[in-house]
mmCIF file of N, CA and C in Angstrom:
data_model
loop_
_atom_site.group_PDB
_atom_site.id
_atom_site.type_symbol
_atom_site.label_atom_id
_atom_site.label_comp_id
_atom_site.label_asym_id
_atom_site.label_seq_id
_atom_site.Cartn_x
_atom_site.Cartn_y
_atom_site.Cartn_z
ATOM 1 N N MET A 1 -42.355 9.439 19.666
ATOM 2 C CA MET A 1 -41.114 8.996 19.826
ATOM 3 C C MET A 1 -40.498 8.234 18.624
ATOM 4 N N LYS A 2 -39.364 8.532 18.116
ATOM 5 C CA LYS A 2 -38.727 7.990 17.150
ATOM 6 C C LYS A 2 -37.513 7.016 17.561
ATOM 7 N N ARG A 3 -37.391 5.809 17.297
ATOM 8 C CA ARG A 3 -36.474 4.941 17.765
ATOM 9 C C ARG A 3 -35.631 4.304 16.611
ATOM 10 N N VAL A 4 -34.354 4.391 16.530
ATOM 11 C CA VAL A 4 -33.433 3.982 15.534
ATOM 12 C C VAL A 4 -32.659 2.965 16.130
ATOM 13 N N THR A 5 -32.611 1.639 15.501
ATOM 14 C CA THR A 5 -31.833 0.610 16.120
ATOM 15 C C THR A 5 -30.480 0.460 15.194
ATOM 16 N N TYR A 6 -29.479 0.478 15.942
ATOM 17 C CA TYR A 6 -28.175 0.235 15.354
ATOM 18 C C TYR A 6 -27.887 -1.040 15.112
ATOM 19 N N GLN A 7 -27.330 -1.373 13.940
ATOM 20 C CA GLN A 7 -26.817 -2.813 13.333
ATOM 21 C C GLN A 7 -25.499 -2.932 13.222
ATOM 22 N N ASN A 8 -24.873 -3.903 14.000
ATOM 23 C CA ASN A 8 -23.526 -4.071 13.839
ATOM 24 C C ASN A 8 -23.069 -4.170 12.586
ATOM 25 N N ALA A 9 -21.835 -3.903 12.308
ATOM 26 C CA ALA A 9 -21.207 -4.128 11.036
ATOM 27 C C ALA A 9 -21.266 -5.569 10.766
ATOM 28 N N GLN A 10 -21.750 -6.128 9.507
ATOM 29 C CA GLN A 10 -21.730 -7.451 9.343
ATOM 30 C C GLN A 10 -20.812 -8.006 8.400
ATOM 31 N N THR A 11 -19.560 -8.007 8.778
ATOM 32 C CA THR A 11 -18.543 -8.271 7.885
ATOM 33 C C THR A 11 -18.669 -9.716 7.615
ATOM 34 N N PRO A 12 -18.105 -10.027 6.249
ATOM 35 C CA PRO A 12 -18.271 -11.434 5.690
ATOM 36 C C PRO A 12 -17.244 -12.455 6.367
ATOM 37 N N PHE A 13 -16.176 -11.972 6.865
ATOM 38 C CA PHE A 13 -15.007 -12.607 7.466
ATOM 39 C C PHE A 13 -14.560 -11.909 8.645
ATOM 40 N N SER A 14 -13.833 -12.801 9.371
ATOM 41 C CA SER A 14 -13.246 -12.265 10.719
ATOM 42 C C SER A 14 -11.580 -12.679 10.638
ATOM 43 N N LEU A 15 -10.882 -11.697 11.326
ATOM 44 C CA LEU A 15 -9.505 -11.937 11.628
ATOM 45 C C LEU A 15 -9.146 -12.701 12.747
ATOM 46 N N HIS A 16 -10.311 -12.715 13.773
ATOM 47 C CA HIS A 16 -10.069 -13.169 15.017
ATOM 48 C C HIS A 16 -9.264 -14.421 15.201
ATOM 49 N N ASP A 17 -8.206 -14.283 16.021
ATOM 50 C CA ASP A 17 -7.274 -15.362 16.221
ATOM 51 C C ASP A 17 -6.144 -15.570 15.062
ATOM 52 N N GLN A 18 -6.290 -14.615 14.195
ATOM 53 C CA GLN A 18 -5.391 -14.718 13.200
ATOM 54 C C GLN A 18 -4.125 -14.016 13.325
ATOM 55 N N ASN A 19 -3.039 -14.360 12.825
ATOM 56 C CA ASN A 19 -1.707 -13.854 12.961
ATOM 57 C C ASN A 19 -1.388 -12.748 11.671
ATOM 58 N N ILE A 20 -1.176 -11.560 11.874
ATOM 59 C CA ILE A 20 -0.633 -10.841 10.647
ATOM 60 C C ILE A 20 0.840 -10.960 10.536
ATOM 61 N N ILE A 21 1.467 -11.340 9.497
ATOM 62 C CA ILE A 21 2.779 -11.569 9.397
ATOM 63 C C ILE A 21 3.653 -10.455 8.540
ATOM 64 N N ALA A 22 2.668 -9.620 7.888
ATOM 65 C CA ALA A 22 3.204 -8.661 7.197
ATOM 66 C C ALA A 22 2.256 -7.495 6.692
ATOM 67 N N PHE A 23 2.744 -6.291 6.855
ATOM 68 C CA PHE A 23 2.067 -5.046 6.304
ATOM 69 C C PHE A 23 2.669 -4.656 5.037
ATOM 70 N N GLU A 24 1.947 -4.307 4.110
ATOM 71 C CA GLU A 24 2.493 -3.973 2.803
ATOM 72 C C GLU A 24 1.915 -2.594 2.299
ATOM 73 N N VAL A 25 2.762 -1.381 2.269
ATOM 74 C CA VAL A 25 2.341 -0.219 1.805
ATOM 75 C C VAL A 25 2.484 -0.076 0.339
ATOM 76 N N ARG A 26 1.370 0.265 -0.304
ATOM 77 C CA ARG A 26 1.449 0.537 -1.797
ATOM 78 C C ARG A 26 0.863 1.967 -2.018
ATOM 79 N N GLY A 27 1.735 2.916 -1.747
ATOM 80 C CA GLY A 27 1.140 4.343 -2.017
ATOM 81 C C GLY A 27 0.143 4.602 -0.919
ATOM 82 N N ASP A 28 -1.023 4.915 -1.353
ATOM 83 C CA ASP A 28 -2.030 5.310 -0.218
ATOM 84 C C ASP A 28 -2.973 3.954 -0.011
ATOM 85 N N ASP A 29 -2.420 2.903 -0.417
ATOM 86 C CA ASP A 29 -3.072 1.565 0.059
ATOM 87 C C ASP A 29 -2.292 0.940 1.085
ATOM 88 N N LEU A 30 -3.037 -0.092 1.854
ATOM 89 C CA LEU A 30 -2.193 -0.809 2.789
ATOM 90 C C LEU A 30 -2.860 -2.342 2.624
ATOM 91 N N LEU A 31 -1.889 -3.229 2.544
ATOM 92 C CA LEU A 31 -2.307 -4.576 2.503
ATOM 93 C C LEU A 31 -1.840 -5.285 3.917
ATOM 94 N N LEU A 32 -2.843 -6.099 4.430
ATOM 95 C CA LEU A 32 -2.422 -6.932 5.580
ATOM 96 C C LEU A 32 -2.394 -8.352 5.007
ATOM 97 N N HIS A 33 -1.364 -9.009 5.437
ATOM 98 C CA HIS A 33 -0.973 -10.460 5.090
ATOM 99 C C HIS A 33 -1.162 -11.122 6.388
ATOM 100 N N PRO A 34 -2.234 -11.934 6.579
ATOM 101 C CA PRO A 34 -2.259 -12.867 7.730
ATOM 102 C C PRO A 34 -1.666 -14.145 7.285
ATOM 103 N N GLN A 35 -1.221 -14.989 8.410
ATOM 104 C CA GLN A 35 -0.635 -16.205 8.187
ATOM 105 C C GLN A 35 -1.948 -17.167 7.776
ATOM 106 N N ALA A 36 -1.585 -18.238 6.902
ATOM 107 C CA ALA A 36 -2.559 -19.030 6.365
ATOM 108 C C ALA A 36 -3.115 -19.917 7.462
ATOM 109 N N PRO A 37 -4.453 -20.311 7.424
ATOM 110 C CA PRO A 37 -5.529 -19.594 6.628
ATOM 111 C C PRO A 37 -5.729 -18.153 7.156
ATOM 112 N N ALA A 38 -6.068 -17.060 6.439
ATOM 113 C CA ALA A 38 -6.248 -15.871 6.660
ATOM 114 C C ALA A 38 -7.607 -15.321 7.428
ATOM 115 N N PHE A 39 -8.619 -15.904 6.717
ATOM 116 C CA PHE A 39 -9.867 -15.594 7.381
ATOM 117 C C PHE A 39 -10.885 -16.583 7.718
ATOM 118 N N VAL A 40 -11.751 -16.372 8.461
ATOM 119 C CA VAL A 40 -12.836 -17.404 8.816
ATOM 120 C C VAL A 40 -14.209 -16.770 8.318
ATOM 121 N N GLU A 41 -15.047 -17.370 7.599
ATOM 122 C CA GLU A 41 -16.156 -16.675 7.172
ATOM 123 C C GLU A 41 -17.118 -16.678 8.690
ATOM 124 N N THR A 42 -17.947 -15.440 8.582
ATOM 125 C CA THR A 42 -18.798 -15.339 9.763
ATOM 126 C C THR A 42 -20.383 -15.809 9.722
ATOM 127 N N THR A 43 -20.436 -16.604 8.512
ATOM 128 C CA THR A 43 -21.771 -17.386 8.411
ATOM 129 C C THR A 43 -21.486 -18.857 7.918
ATOM 130 N N PRO A 44 -22.305 -19.632 7.963
ATOM 131 C CA PRO A 44 -22.062 -20.996 7.497
ATOM 132 C C PRO A 44 -21.797 -21.202 6.293
ATOM 133 N N PRO A 45 -21.035 -22.073 5.945
ATOM 134 C CA PRO A 45 -20.313 -23.110 6.705
ATOM 135 C C PRO A 45 -18.966 -22.830 7.384
ATOM 136 N N TYR A 46 -18.676 -21.518 7.588
ATOM 137 C CA TYR A 46 -17.568 -20.968 8.549
ATOM 138 C C TYR A 46 -16.060 -21.554 7.957
ATOM 139 N N ARG A 47 -16.047 -21.402 6.688
ATOM 140 C CA ARG A 47 -14.717 -21.845 6.163
ATOM 141 C C ARG A 47 -13.590 -21.095 6.487
ATOM 142 N N ALA A 48 -12.462 -21.763 6.696
ATOM 143 C CA ALA A 48 -11.293 -20.937 6.940
ATOM 144 C C ALA A 48 -10.582 -20.771 5.268
ATOM 145 N N LEU A 49 -10.381 -19.531 4.917
ATOM 146 C CA LEU A 49 -9.781 -19.425 3.580
ATOM 147 C C LEU A 49 -8.423 -18.716 3.735
ATOM 148 N N ASP A 50 -7.631 -18.826 2.649
ATOM 149 C CA ASP A 50 -6.385 -18.002 2.557
ATOM 150 C C ASP A 50 -6.598 -16.731 1.838
ATOM 151 N N GLY A 51 -5.787 -15.702 2.124
ATOM 152 C CA GLY A 51 -5.732 -14.486 1.344
ATOM 153 C C GLY A 51 -5.347 -13.273 2.088
ATOM 154 N N TYR A 52 -5.555 -12.296 1.770
ATOM 155 C CA TYR A 52 -5.137 -10.956 2.409
ATOM 156 C C TYR A 52 -6.191 -9.836 2.440
ATOM 157 N N LEU A 53 -5.951 -8.736 3.023
ATOM 158 C CA LEU A 53 -6.717 -7.566 3.186
ATOM 159 C C LEU A 53 -6.243 -6.504 2.661
ATOM 160 N N GLU A 54 -7.037 -5.767 1.956
ATOM 161 C CA GLU A 54 -6.726 -4.460 1.311
ATOM 162 C C GLU A 54 -7.447 -3.313 1.828
ATOM 163 N N PHE A 55 -6.725 -2.239 2.100
ATOM 164 C CA PHE A 55 -7.530 -0.872 2.518
ATOM 165 C C PHE A 55 -6.932 0.082 1.493
ATOM 166 N N HIS A 56 -8.047 0.664 0.669
ATOM 167 C CA HIS A 56 -7.634 1.629 -0.283
ATOM 168 C C HIS A 56 -7.864 3.158 0.219
ATOM 169 N N ASN A 57 -6.953 4.012 -0.317
ATOM 170 C CA ASN A 57 -7.007 5.376 0.035
ATOM 171 C C ASN A 57 -6.838 5.593 1.500
ATOM 172 N N VAL A 58 -5.773 4.977 2.153
ATOM 173 C CA VAL A 58 -5.521 5.254 3.546
ATOM 174 C C VAL A 58 -5.072 6.754 3.818
ATOM 175 N N ASP A 59 -5.731 7.194 4.825
ATOM 176 C CA ASP A 59 -5.139 8.527 5.303
ATOM 177 C C ASP A 59 -4.333 8.407 6.340
ATOM 178 N N TRP A 60 -2.896 8.273 5.966
ATOM 179 C CA TRP A 60 -1.786 7.868 7.071
ATOM 180 C C TRP A 60 -1.763 8.940 7.992
ATOM 181 N N ASP A 61 -2.182 10.099 7.896
ATOM 182 C CA ASP A 61 -2.115 11.078 9.256
ATOM 183 C C ASP A 61 -3.180 10.749 10.416
ATOM 184 N N PHE A 62 -3.993 9.720 10.017
ATOM 185 C CA PHE A 62 -4.868 9.467 11.204
ATOM 186 C C PHE A 62 -4.863 7.662 11.397
ATOM 187 N N CYS A 63 -3.696 7.313 11.069
ATOM 188 C CA CYS A 63 -3.515 5.821 11.391
ATOM 189 C C CYS A 63 -2.308 5.740 12.284
ATOM 190 N N TYR A 64 -2.659 4.946 13.500
ATOM 191 C CA TYR A 64 -1.644 4.783 14.588
ATOM 192 C C TYR A 64 -1.641 3.161 15.032
ATOM 193 N N ALA A 65 -0.627 3.145 15.848
ATOM 194 C CA ALA A 65 -0.511 1.825 16.537
ATOM 195 C C ALA A 65 -0.297 2.337 18.034
ATOM 196 N N TYR A 66 -0.833 1.551 18.994
ATOM 197 C CA TYR A 66 -0.569 1.970 20.152
ATOM 198 C C TYR A 66 0.108 0.614 20.841
ATOM 199 N N ILE A 67 1.261 0.834 21.559
ATOM 200 C CA ILE A 67 2.019 -0.259 21.974
ATOM 201 C C ILE A 67 1.925 -0.307 23.560
ATOM 202 N N LEU A 68 1.371 -1.224 24.220
ATOM 203 C CA LEU A 68 1.171 -1.210 25.532
ATOM 204 C C LEU A 68 1.919 -2.188 26.438
ATOM 205 N N ASP A 69 2.607 -1.655 27.438
ATOM 206 C CA ASP A 69 3.316 -2.589 28.253
ATOM 207 C C ASP A 69 2.457 -2.940 29.473
ATOM 208 N N PHE A 70 1.962 -4.336 29.540
ATOM 209 C CA PHE A 70 1.151 -4.763 30.471
ATOM 210 C C PHE A 70 1.693 -5.890 31.388
ATOM 211 N N THR A 71 1.423 -6.040 32.506
ATOM 212 C CA THR A 71 1.632 -7.160 33.324
ATOM 213 C C THR A 71 0.246 -7.485 34.060
ATOM 214 N N GLY A 72 -0.552 -8.196 33.173
ATOM 215 C CA GLY A 72 -1.915 -8.626 33.888
ATOM 216 C C GLY A 72 -2.971 -8.167 33.123
ATOM 217 N N ASN A 73 -4.291 -8.333 33.445
ATOM 218 C CA ASN A 73 -5.460 -7.696 32.800
ATOM 219 C C ASN A 73 -5.804 -6.346 33.027
ATOM 220 N N ILE A 74 -5.677 -6.044 34.215
ATOM 221 C CA ILE A 74 -6.064 -4.656 34.866
ATOM 222 C C ILE A 74 -4.948 -3.959 35.460
ATOM 223 N N GLY A 75 -4.781 -2.550 35.615
ATOM 224 C CA GLY A 75 -4.043 -2.031 36.467
ATOM 225 C C GLY A 75 -3.231 -0.832 35.687
ATOM 226 N N LYS A 76 -2.298 -0.218 36.152
ATOM 227 C CA LYS A 76 -1.510 0.822 35.390
ATOM 228 C C LYS A 76 -0.627 0.132 34.356
ATOM 229 N N PHE A 77 -0.466 0.905 33.287
ATOM 230 C CA PHE A 77 0.426 0.561 32.335
ATOM 231 C C PHE A 77 1.093 1.823 31.543
ATOM 232 N N SER A 78 2.147 1.424 30.804
ATOM 233 C CA SER A 78 2.680 2.548 30.074
ATOM 234 C C SER A 78 2.824 2.042 28.688
ATOM 235 N N GLY A 79 3.177 2.790 27.901
ATOM 236 C CA GLY A 79 3.355 2.467 26.191
ATOM 237 C C GLY A 79 3.562 3.641 25.482
ATOM 238 N N GLU A 80 3.270 3.426 24.251
ATOM 239 C CA GLU A 80 3.684 4.614 23.253
ATOM 240 C C GLU A 80 2.559 4.365 22.075
ATOM 241 N N LYS A 81 2.330 5.570 21.515
ATOM 242 C CA LYS A 81 1.496 5.825 20.353
ATOM 243 C C LYS A 81 2.332 6.283 19.125
ATOM 244 N N VAL A 82 2.322 5.533 18.145
ATOM 245 C CA VAL A 82 3.234 5.735 16.977
ATOM 246 C C VAL A 82 2.432 5.899 15.607
ATOM 247 N N PHE A 83 2.916 6.642 14.755
ATOM 248 C CA PHE A 83 2.224 6.505 13.505
ATOM 249 C C PHE A 83 2.286 4.934 13.019
ATOM 250 N N LEU A 84 1.278 4.668 12.235
ATOM 251 C CA LEU A 84 1.235 3.298 11.707
ATOM 252 C C LEU A 84 2.349 3.062 10.761
ATOM 253 N N LYS A 85 2.760 4.069 9.912
ATOM 254 C CA LYS A 85 3.764 3.641 9.019
ATOM 255 C C LYS A 85 5.218 3.623 9.681
ATOM 256 N N ASP A 86 5.438 4.382 10.783
ATOM 257 C CA ASP A 86 6.603 3.843 11.762
ATOM 258 C C ASP A 86 6.546 2.430 12.179
ATOM 259 N N PHE A 87 5.367 2.057 12.713
ATOM 260 C CA PHE A 87 5.140 0.749 13.288
ATOM 261 C C PHE A 87 5.421 -0.253 12.163
ATOM 262 N N ILE A 88 4.925 -0.151 10.959
ATOM 263 C CA ILE A 88 5.150 -0.797 9.902
ATOM 264 C C ILE A 88 6.651 -1.082 9.434
ATOM 265 N N ALA A 89 7.489 0.073 9.421
ATOM 266 C CA ALA A 89 8.826 0.245 9.091
ATOM 267 C C ALA A 89 9.582 -0.847 10.223
ATOM 268 N N ASP A 90 9.051 -0.842 11.497
ATOM 269 C CA ASP A 90 9.927 -1.607 12.529
ATOM 270 C C ASP A 90 9.202 -2.874 12.747
ATOM 271 N N PHE A 91 8.278 -3.459 11.800
ATOM 272 C CA PHE A 91 7.691 -4.663 12.011
ATOM 273 C C PHE A 91 8.530 -5.998 11.400
ATOM 274 N N GLN A 92 9.650 -5.795 10.913
ATOM 275 C CA GLN A 92 10.443 -7.039 10.618
ATOM 276 C C GLN A 92 10.653 -8.133 11.533
ATOM 277 N N ASN A 93 10.416 -9.343 11.093
ATOM 278 C CA ASN A 93 10.633 -10.365 12.092
ATOM 279 C C ASN A 93 9.619 -10.333 13.432
ATOM 280 N N ALA A 94 8.449 -9.822 13.021
ATOM 281 C CA ALA A 94 7.493 -9.546 14.126
ATOM 282 C C ALA A 94 6.234 -10.226 13.772
ATOM 283 N N GLY A 95 5.100 -10.270 14.723
ATOM 284 C CA GLY A 95 3.752 -10.692 14.275
ATOM 285 C C GLY A 95 2.748 -9.884 15.245
ATOM 286 N N PHE A 96 1.517 -9.831 14.731
ATOM 287 C CA PHE A 96 0.453 -9.113 15.316
ATOM 288 C C PHE A 96 -0.670 -10.135 15.339
ATOM 289 N N SER A 97 -1.118 -10.782 16.588
ATOM 290 C CA SER A 97 -2.324 -11.705 16.694
ATOM 291 C C SER A 97 -3.329 -10.769 17.160
ATOM 292 N N VAL A 98 -4.338 -10.906 16.179
ATOM 293 C CA VAL A 98 -5.667 -10.200 16.268
ATOM 294 C C VAL A 98 -6.541 -10.954 17.187
ATOM 295 N N MET A 99 -6.956 -10.208 18.214
ATOM 296 C CA MET A 99 -7.978 -10.689 19.112
ATOM 297 C C MET A 99 -9.480 -10.277 18.789
ATOM 298 N N ASP A 100 -9.435 -9.088 18.455
ATOM 299 C CA ASP A 100 -10.796 -8.352 18.119
ATOM 300 C C ASP A 100 -10.683 -7.398 17.069
ATOM 301 N N GLU A 101 -11.744 -7.265 16.504
ATOM 302 C CA GLU A 101 -11.970 -5.939 15.307
ATOM 303 C C GLU A 101 -13.092 -5.190 15.780
ATOM 304 N N THR A 102 -12.961 -3.902 15.652
ATOM 305 C CA THR A 102 -13.948 -3.018 15.709
ATOM 306 C C THR A 102 -14.082 -2.015 14.611
ATOM 307 N N PHE A 103 -15.197 -1.945 14.121
ATOM 308 C CA PHE A 103 -15.350 -1.149 12.761
ATOM 309 C C PHE A 103 -16.130 0.209 13.159
ATOM 310 N N GLY A 104 -15.698 1.346 12.585
ATOM 311 C CA GLY A 104 -16.242 2.455 12.692
ATOM 312 C C GLY A 104 -16.424 3.414 11.314
ATOM 313 N N TYR A 105 -16.797 4.619 11.300
ATOM 314 C CA TYR A 105 -16.919 5.317 10.173
ATOM 315 C C TYR A 105 -15.364 5.314 9.393
ATOM 316 N N ASN A 106 -15.346 4.669 8.295
ATOM 317 C CA ASN A 106 -14.125 4.688 7.512
ATOM 318 C C ASN A 106 -12.946 4.094 8.395
ATOM 319 N N GLN A 107 -13.155 3.294 9.302
ATOM 320 C CA GLN A 107 -12.133 3.021 10.226
ATOM 321 C C GLN A 107 -12.302 1.628 10.761
ATOM 322 N N ILE A 108 -11.074 1.045 10.897
ATOM 323 C CA ILE A 108 -11.111 -0.332 11.687
ATOM 324 C C ILE A 108 -9.989 -0.296 12.877
ATOM 325 N N LYS A 109 -10.348 -0.835 13.816
ATOM 326 C CA LYS A 109 -9.287 -1.056 14.970
ATOM 327 C C LYS A 109 -9.118 -2.339 15.159
ATOM 328 N N LEU A 110 -7.740 -2.991 15.279
ATOM 329 C CA LEU A 110 -7.569 -4.252 15.423
ATOM 330 C C LEU A 110 -6.881 -4.516 16.887
ATOM 331 N N ASN A 111 -7.363 -4.998 17.619
ATOM 332 C CA ASN A 111 -6.837 -5.161 19.299
ATOM 333 C C ASN A 111 -5.992 -6.521 19.109
ATOM 334 N N GLY A 112 -4.951 -6.579 19.787
ATOM 335 C CA GLY A 112 -4.257 -7.944 19.950
ATOM 336 C C GLY A 112 -3.059 -7.850 20.622
ATOM 337 N N TYR A 113 -2.128 -8.810 20.193
ATOM 338 C CA TYR A 113 -0.828 -8.881 20.855
ATOM 339 C C TYR A 113 0.246 -8.699 19.734
ATOM 340 N N TYR A 114 1.233 -7.801 20.012
ATOM 341 C CA TYR A 114 2.443 -7.628 19.050
ATOM 342 C C TYR A 114 3.502 -8.384 19.802
ATOM 343 N N HIS A 115 4.185 -9.179 18.950
ATOM 344 C CA HIS A 115 5.206 -10.260 19.582
ATOM 345 C C HIS A 115 6.357 -9.805 18.513
ATOM 346 N N LYS A 116 7.561 -9.570 19.131
ATOM 347 C CA LYS A 116 8.778 -9.474 18.366
ATOM 348 C C LYS A 116 9.984 -10.023 19.407
ATOM 349 N N GLY A 117 10.792 -10.954 18.799
ATOM 350 C CA GLY A 117 11.690 -11.615 19.734
ATOM 351 C C GLY A 117 11.007 -12.129 20.881
ATOM 352 N N CYS A 118 11.479 -12.065 21.940
ATOM 353 C CA CYS A 118 10.918 -12.432 23.232
ATOM 354 C C CYS A 118 9.832 -11.632 23.858
ATOM 355 N N SER A 119 9.634 -10.391 23.378
ATOM 356 C CA SER A 119 8.803 -9.513 23.841
ATOM 357 C C SER A 119 7.402 -9.620 23.322
ATOM 358 N N VAL A 120 6.290 -9.799 24.251
ATOM 359 C CA VAL A 120 4.871 -9.574 23.793
ATOM 360 C C VAL A 120 4.287 -8.637 24.428
ATOM 361 N N LYS A 121 3.577 -7.556 23.716
ATOM 362 C CA LYS A 121 2.975 -6.347 24.237
ATOM 363 C C LYS A 121 1.430 -6.384 23.601
ATOM 364 N N GLU A 122 0.533 -5.777 24.507
ATOM 365 C CA GLU A 122 -0.688 -5.550 23.931
ATOM 366 C C GLU A 122 -0.732 -4.319 22.816
ATOM 367 N N CYS A 123 -1.498 -4.549 21.982
ATOM 368 C CA CYS A 123 -1.379 -3.474 20.803
ATOM 369 C C CYS A 123 -2.737 -3.270 20.105
ATOM 370 N N ILE A 124 -2.999 -1.941 19.797
ATOM 371 C CA ILE A 124 -3.990 -1.647 19.074
ATOM 372 C C ILE A 124 -3.631 -0.996 17.855
ATOM 373 N N ILE A 125 -4.077 -1.315 16.617
ATOM 374 C CA ILE A 125 -3.838 -0.730 15.386
ATOM 375 C C ILE A 125 -5.148 0.040 14.847
ATOM 376 N N GLU A 126 -4.967 1.138 14.480
ATOM 377 C CA GLU A 126 -6.192 2.194 13.937
ATOM 378 C C GLU A 126 -5.725 2.177 12.542
ATOM 379 N N ILE A 127 -6.566 1.951 11.627
ATOM 380 C CA ILE A 127 -6.484 2.292 10.221
ATOM 381 C C ILE A 127 -7.716 3.118 9.603
ATOM 382 N N TYR A 128 -7.401 4.144 9.246
ATOM 383 C CA TYR A 128 -8.548 5.146 8.657
ATOM 384 C C TYR A 128 -8.312 5.226 7.321
ATOM 385 N N HIS A 129 -9.254 4.773 6.435
ATOM 386 C CA HIS A 129 -9.201 4.658 5.089
ATOM 387 C C HIS A 129 -10.400 5.398 4.588
ATOM 388 N N LEU A 130 -10.407 6.036 3.255
ATOM 389 C CA LEU A 130 -11.635 6.678 2.591
ATOM 390 C C LEU A 130 -12.051 5.767 1.445
ATOM 391 N N GLY A 131 -11.369 4.759 1.110
ATOM 392 C CA GLY A 131 -11.627 3.948 0.055
ATOM 393 C C GLY A 131 -12.339 2.554 0.659
ATOM 394 N N GLU A 132 -12.147 1.588 -0.285
ATOM 395 C CA GLU A 132 -12.710 0.348 0.002
ATOM 396 C C GLU A 132 -11.904 -0.476 0.931
ATOM 397 N N MET A 133 -12.573 -1.401 1.675
ATOM 398 C CA MET A 133 -11.799 -2.468 2.566
ATOM 399 C C MET A 133 -12.142 -3.790 1.733
ATOM 400 N N VAL A 134 -11.134 -4.481 1.244
ATOM 401 C CA VAL A 134 -11.222 -5.541 0.275
ATOM 402 C C VAL A 134 -10.695 -6.939 0.837
ATOM 403 N N TYR A 135 -11.499 -7.893 1.054
ATOM 404 C CA TYR A 135 -10.955 -9.153 1.456
ATOM 405 C C TYR A 135 -10.727 -9.968 -0.001
ATOM 406 N N VAL A 136 -9.478 -10.243 -0.018
ATOM 407 C CA VAL A 136 -8.934 -10.853 -1.336
ATOM 408 C C VAL A 136 -8.570 -12.335 -0.892
ATOM 409 N N MET A 137 -9.377 -13.321 -1.542
ATOM 410 C CA MET A 137 -9.385 -14.847 -1.189
ATOM 411 C C MET A 137 -8.758 -15.510 -2.158
ATOM 412 N N GLU A 138 -8.023 -16.742 -1.856
ATOM 413 C CA GLU A 138 -7.687 -17.604 -2.907
ATOM 414 C C GLU A 138 -8.707 -18.778 -2.740
ATOM 415 N N MET A 139 -9.447 -18.938 -3.849
ATOM 416 C CA MET A 139 -10.634 -20.028 -3.699
ATOM 417 C C MET A 139 -10.854 -20.659 -4.841
ATOM 418 N N ASP A 140 -11.096 -21.859 -4.800
ATOM 419 C CA ASP A 140 -11.493 -22.973 -5.967
ATOM 420 C C ASP A 140 -12.802 -22.652 -6.713
ATOM 421 N N ASP A 141 -13.765 -22.117 -5.914
ATOM 422 C CA ASP A 141 -15.235 -21.819 -6.546
ATOM 423 C C ASP A 141 -15.191 -20.462 -6.913
#
């Protein structure tokens, strides 16, 4: 019998508890701009660093945002699924607080809370990219 062990994606940084304040589209690239500090290292010394995140060669046809209306942790809900580009176009004066990151084949899913004005909704953002995912940090060393 053959056994294969799956290893979780070992990302060097986490967006957990970070607030995304801007999405920037540059052709087929997407930049996520978190509020400072942007990232926390996932290994010691667990520094909080400023910067942003780049996704290269994004396939926009497979990128979505799910905006869910909830009143509690469980139960029925309603909401909408929109193309990520449409979500980004309506993102002015809003924020997205990341609670969890999930990595898959050429894809990342960010789960959290979308807040705009007095409204707070649960939100899932799916980014499908064929190029690199790059953490860009401002560092002294």
